[in-house]
PDB file of C-alpha atoms in Angstrom:
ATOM      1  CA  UNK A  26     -16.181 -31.063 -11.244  1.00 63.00           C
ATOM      2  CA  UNK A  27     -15.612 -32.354  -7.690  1.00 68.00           C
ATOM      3  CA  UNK A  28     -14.799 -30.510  -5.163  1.00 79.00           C
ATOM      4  CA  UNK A  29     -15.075 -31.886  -1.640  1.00 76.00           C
ATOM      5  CA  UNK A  30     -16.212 -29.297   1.496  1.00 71.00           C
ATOM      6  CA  UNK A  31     -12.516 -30.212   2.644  1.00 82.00           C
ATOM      7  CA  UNK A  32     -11.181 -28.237   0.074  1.00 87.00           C
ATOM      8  CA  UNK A  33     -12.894 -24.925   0.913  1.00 93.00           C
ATOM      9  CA  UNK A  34     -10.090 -24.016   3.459  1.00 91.00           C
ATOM     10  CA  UNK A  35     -10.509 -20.214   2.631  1.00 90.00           C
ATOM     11  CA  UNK A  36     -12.480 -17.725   4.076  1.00 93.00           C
ATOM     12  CA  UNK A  37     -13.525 -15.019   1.489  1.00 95.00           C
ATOM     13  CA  UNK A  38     -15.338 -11.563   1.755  1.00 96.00           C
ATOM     14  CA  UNK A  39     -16.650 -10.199  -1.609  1.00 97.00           C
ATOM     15  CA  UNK A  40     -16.914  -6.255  -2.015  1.00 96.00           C
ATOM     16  CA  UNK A  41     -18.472  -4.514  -4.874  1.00 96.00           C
ATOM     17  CA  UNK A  42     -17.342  -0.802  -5.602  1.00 95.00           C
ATOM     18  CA  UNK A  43     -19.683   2.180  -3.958  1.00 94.00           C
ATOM     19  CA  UNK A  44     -19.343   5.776  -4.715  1.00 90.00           C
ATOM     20  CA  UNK A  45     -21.507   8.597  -2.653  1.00 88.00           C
ATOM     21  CA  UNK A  46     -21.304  12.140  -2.174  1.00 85.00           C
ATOM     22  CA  UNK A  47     -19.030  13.164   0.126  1.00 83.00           C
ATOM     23  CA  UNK A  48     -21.191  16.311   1.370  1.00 84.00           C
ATOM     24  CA  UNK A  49     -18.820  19.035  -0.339  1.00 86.00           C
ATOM     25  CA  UNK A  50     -19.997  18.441  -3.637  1.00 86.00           C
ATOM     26  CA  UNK A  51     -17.488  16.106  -4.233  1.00 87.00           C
ATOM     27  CA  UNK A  52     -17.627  11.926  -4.460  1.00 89.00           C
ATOM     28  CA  UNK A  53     -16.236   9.793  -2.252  1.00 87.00           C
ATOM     29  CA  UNK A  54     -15.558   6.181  -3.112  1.00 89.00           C
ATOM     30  CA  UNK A  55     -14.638   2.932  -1.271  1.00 90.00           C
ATOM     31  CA  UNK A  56     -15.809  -0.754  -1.026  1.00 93.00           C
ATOM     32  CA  UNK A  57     -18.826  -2.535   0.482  1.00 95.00           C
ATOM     33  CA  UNK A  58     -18.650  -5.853   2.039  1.00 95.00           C
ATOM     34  CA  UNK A  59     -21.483  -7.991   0.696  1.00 97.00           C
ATOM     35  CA  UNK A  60     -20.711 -11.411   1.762  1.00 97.00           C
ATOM     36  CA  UNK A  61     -18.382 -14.055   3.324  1.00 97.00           C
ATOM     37  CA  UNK A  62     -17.709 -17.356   1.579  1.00 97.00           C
ATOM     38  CA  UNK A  63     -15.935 -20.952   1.765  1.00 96.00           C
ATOM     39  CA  UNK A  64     -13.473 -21.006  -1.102  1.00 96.00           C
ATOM     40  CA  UNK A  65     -11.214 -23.781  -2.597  1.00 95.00           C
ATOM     41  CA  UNK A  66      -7.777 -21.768  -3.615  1.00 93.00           C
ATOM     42  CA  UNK A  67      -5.863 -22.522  -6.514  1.00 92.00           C
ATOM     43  CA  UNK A  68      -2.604 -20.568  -7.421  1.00 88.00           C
ATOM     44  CA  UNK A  69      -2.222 -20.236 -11.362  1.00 83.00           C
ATOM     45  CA  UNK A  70       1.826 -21.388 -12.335  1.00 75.00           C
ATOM     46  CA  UNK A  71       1.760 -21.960 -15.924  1.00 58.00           C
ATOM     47  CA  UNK A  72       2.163 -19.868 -19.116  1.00 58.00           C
ATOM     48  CA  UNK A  73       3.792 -17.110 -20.555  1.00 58.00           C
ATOM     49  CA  UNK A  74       1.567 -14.485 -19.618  1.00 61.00           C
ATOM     50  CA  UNK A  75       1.042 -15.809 -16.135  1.00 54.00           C
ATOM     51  CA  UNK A  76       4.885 -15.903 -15.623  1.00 59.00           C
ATOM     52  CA  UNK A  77       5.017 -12.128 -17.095  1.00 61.00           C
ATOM     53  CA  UNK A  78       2.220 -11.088 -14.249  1.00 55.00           C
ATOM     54  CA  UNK A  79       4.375 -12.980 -11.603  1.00 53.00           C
ATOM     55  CA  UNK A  80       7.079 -11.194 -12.386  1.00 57.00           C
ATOM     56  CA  UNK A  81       5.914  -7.656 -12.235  1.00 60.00           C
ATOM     57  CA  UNK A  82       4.335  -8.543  -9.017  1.00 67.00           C
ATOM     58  CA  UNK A  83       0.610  -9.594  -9.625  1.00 74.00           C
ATOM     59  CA  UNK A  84      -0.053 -13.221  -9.008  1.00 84.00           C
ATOM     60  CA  UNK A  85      -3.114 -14.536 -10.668  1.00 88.00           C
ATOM     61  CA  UNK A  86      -5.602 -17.684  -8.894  1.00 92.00           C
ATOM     62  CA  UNK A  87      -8.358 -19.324  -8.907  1.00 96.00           C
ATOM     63  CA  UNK A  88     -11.043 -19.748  -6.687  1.00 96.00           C
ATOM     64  CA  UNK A  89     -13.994 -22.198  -6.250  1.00 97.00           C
ATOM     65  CA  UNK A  90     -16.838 -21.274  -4.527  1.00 97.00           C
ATOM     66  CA  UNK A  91     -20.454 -23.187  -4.676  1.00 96.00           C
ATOM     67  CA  UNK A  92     -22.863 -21.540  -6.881  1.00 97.00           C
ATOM     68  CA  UNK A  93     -26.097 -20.293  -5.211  1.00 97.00           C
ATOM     69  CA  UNK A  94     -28.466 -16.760  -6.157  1.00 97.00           C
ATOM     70  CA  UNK A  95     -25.389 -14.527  -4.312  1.00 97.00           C
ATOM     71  CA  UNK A  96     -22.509 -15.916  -5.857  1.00 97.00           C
ATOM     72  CA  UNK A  97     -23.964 -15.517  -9.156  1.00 97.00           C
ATOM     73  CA  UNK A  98     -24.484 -11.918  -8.832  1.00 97.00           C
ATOM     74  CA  UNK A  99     -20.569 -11.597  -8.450  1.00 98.00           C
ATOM     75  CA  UNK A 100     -19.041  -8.921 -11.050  1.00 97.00           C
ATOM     76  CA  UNK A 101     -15.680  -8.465 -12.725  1.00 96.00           C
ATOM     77  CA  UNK A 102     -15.568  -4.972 -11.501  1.00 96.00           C
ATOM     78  CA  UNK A 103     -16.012  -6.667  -7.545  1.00 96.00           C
ATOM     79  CA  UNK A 104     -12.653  -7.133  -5.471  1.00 95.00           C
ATOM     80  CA  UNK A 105     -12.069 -10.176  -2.730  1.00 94.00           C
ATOM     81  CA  UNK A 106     -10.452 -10.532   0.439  1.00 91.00           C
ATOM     82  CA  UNK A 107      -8.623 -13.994   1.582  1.00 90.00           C
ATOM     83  CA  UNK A 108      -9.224 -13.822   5.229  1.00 88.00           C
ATOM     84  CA  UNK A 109      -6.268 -16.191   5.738  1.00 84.00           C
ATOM     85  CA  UNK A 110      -3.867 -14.289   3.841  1.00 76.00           C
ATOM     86  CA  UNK A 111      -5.163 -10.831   4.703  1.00 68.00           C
ATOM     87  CA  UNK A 112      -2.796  -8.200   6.049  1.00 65.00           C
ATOM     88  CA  UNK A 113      -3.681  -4.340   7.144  1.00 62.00           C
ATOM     89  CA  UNK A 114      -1.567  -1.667   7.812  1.00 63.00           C
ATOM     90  CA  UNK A 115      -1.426   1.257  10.974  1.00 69.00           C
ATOM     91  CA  UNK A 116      -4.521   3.107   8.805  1.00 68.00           C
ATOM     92  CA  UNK A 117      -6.386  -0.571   9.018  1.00 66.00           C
ATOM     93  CA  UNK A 118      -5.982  -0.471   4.913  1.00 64.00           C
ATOM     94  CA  UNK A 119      -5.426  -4.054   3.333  1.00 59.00           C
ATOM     95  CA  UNK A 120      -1.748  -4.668   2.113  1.00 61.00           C
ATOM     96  CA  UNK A 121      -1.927  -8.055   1.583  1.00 66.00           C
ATOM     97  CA  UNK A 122      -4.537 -10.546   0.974  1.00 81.00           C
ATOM     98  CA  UNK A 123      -7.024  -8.393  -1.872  1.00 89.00           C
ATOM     99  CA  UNK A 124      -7.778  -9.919  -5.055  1.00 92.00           C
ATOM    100  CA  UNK A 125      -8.938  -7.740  -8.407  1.00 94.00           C
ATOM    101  CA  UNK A 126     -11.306 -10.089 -10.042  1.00 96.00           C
ATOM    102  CA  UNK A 127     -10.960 -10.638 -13.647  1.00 95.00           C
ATOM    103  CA  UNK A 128     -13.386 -13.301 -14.755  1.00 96.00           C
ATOM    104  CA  UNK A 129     -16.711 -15.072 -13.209  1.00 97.00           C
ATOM    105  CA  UNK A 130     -17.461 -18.041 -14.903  1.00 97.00           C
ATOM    106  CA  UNK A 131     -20.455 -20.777 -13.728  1.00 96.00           C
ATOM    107  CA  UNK A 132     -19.022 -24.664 -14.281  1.00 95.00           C
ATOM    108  CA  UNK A 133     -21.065 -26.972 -16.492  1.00 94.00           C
ATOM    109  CA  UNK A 134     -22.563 -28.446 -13.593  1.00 94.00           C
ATOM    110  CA  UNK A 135     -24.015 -24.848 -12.359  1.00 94.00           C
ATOM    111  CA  UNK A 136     -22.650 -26.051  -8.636  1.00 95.00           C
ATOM    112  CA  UNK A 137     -19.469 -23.856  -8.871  1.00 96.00           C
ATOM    113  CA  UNK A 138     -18.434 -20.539  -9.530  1.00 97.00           C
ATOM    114  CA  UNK A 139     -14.608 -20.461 -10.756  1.00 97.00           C
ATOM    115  CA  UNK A 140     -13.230 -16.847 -10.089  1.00 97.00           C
ATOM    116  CA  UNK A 141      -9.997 -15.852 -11.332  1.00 96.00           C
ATOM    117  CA  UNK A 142      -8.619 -12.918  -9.567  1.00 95.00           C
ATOM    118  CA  UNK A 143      -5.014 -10.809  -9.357  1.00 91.00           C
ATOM    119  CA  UNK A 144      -3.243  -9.824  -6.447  1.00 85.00           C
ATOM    120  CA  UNK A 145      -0.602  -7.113  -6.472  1.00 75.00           C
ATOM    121  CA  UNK A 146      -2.811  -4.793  -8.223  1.00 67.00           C
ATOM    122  CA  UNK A 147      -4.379  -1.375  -7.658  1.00 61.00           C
ATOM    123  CA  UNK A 148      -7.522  -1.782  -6.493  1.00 55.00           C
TER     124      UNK A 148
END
């Protein structure tokens, strides 16, 4: 795979899920930001099922990022947020622009990480 530092036009945060008690006995849970990334972005078109998820409002994609010690700690239970395409609203909570991250996979090559990820999800 080939992938030239031109085509890491996106800006990426990774957050993993935290949970911690609240202080009335209860849990309170949220996101922490781990670390910011270069990213090569590639929107998926094709089949059935990726139709389907269009069409209920998730759009699924793919993105490349270069494979180092971090990157390869990367979960499926992790979210993402495309700095470019990120929106907030009054509260400062993201409306636009966070990814669910359904599979981490390692290329061949061990240089790349390919992530594929939903928006339009619950996070």
């Amino acid at each position: 795979m080939h992938i030239g530092a031109g085509s890491l036009r996106e800006r990426i945060v990774f957050e993993r899920p935290k949970s911690e008690p609240d202080g009335h006995g209860g849990i309170e849970t949220g996101w922490t930001e781990m670390f910011e990334v270069r990213a090569a972005l590639r929107w998926l078109r094709g089949g059935e099922s990726v139709q389907a998820a269009r069409l209920s409002g998730r759009q699924p994609a793919v993105f490349t990022i270069r494979a180092n010690d971090q990157t390869r700690a990367i979960a499926p239970d992790w979210r993402l947020r495309d700095l470019r395409r990120l929106a907030l609203d009054a509260g400062g909570q993201p409306i636009r622009g966070v990814f669910n991250i359904r599979a981490v996979i390692e290329t061949e090559d061990r240089a790349w990480i390919e992530i594929t990820a939903e928006t339009g999800v619950a996070t």
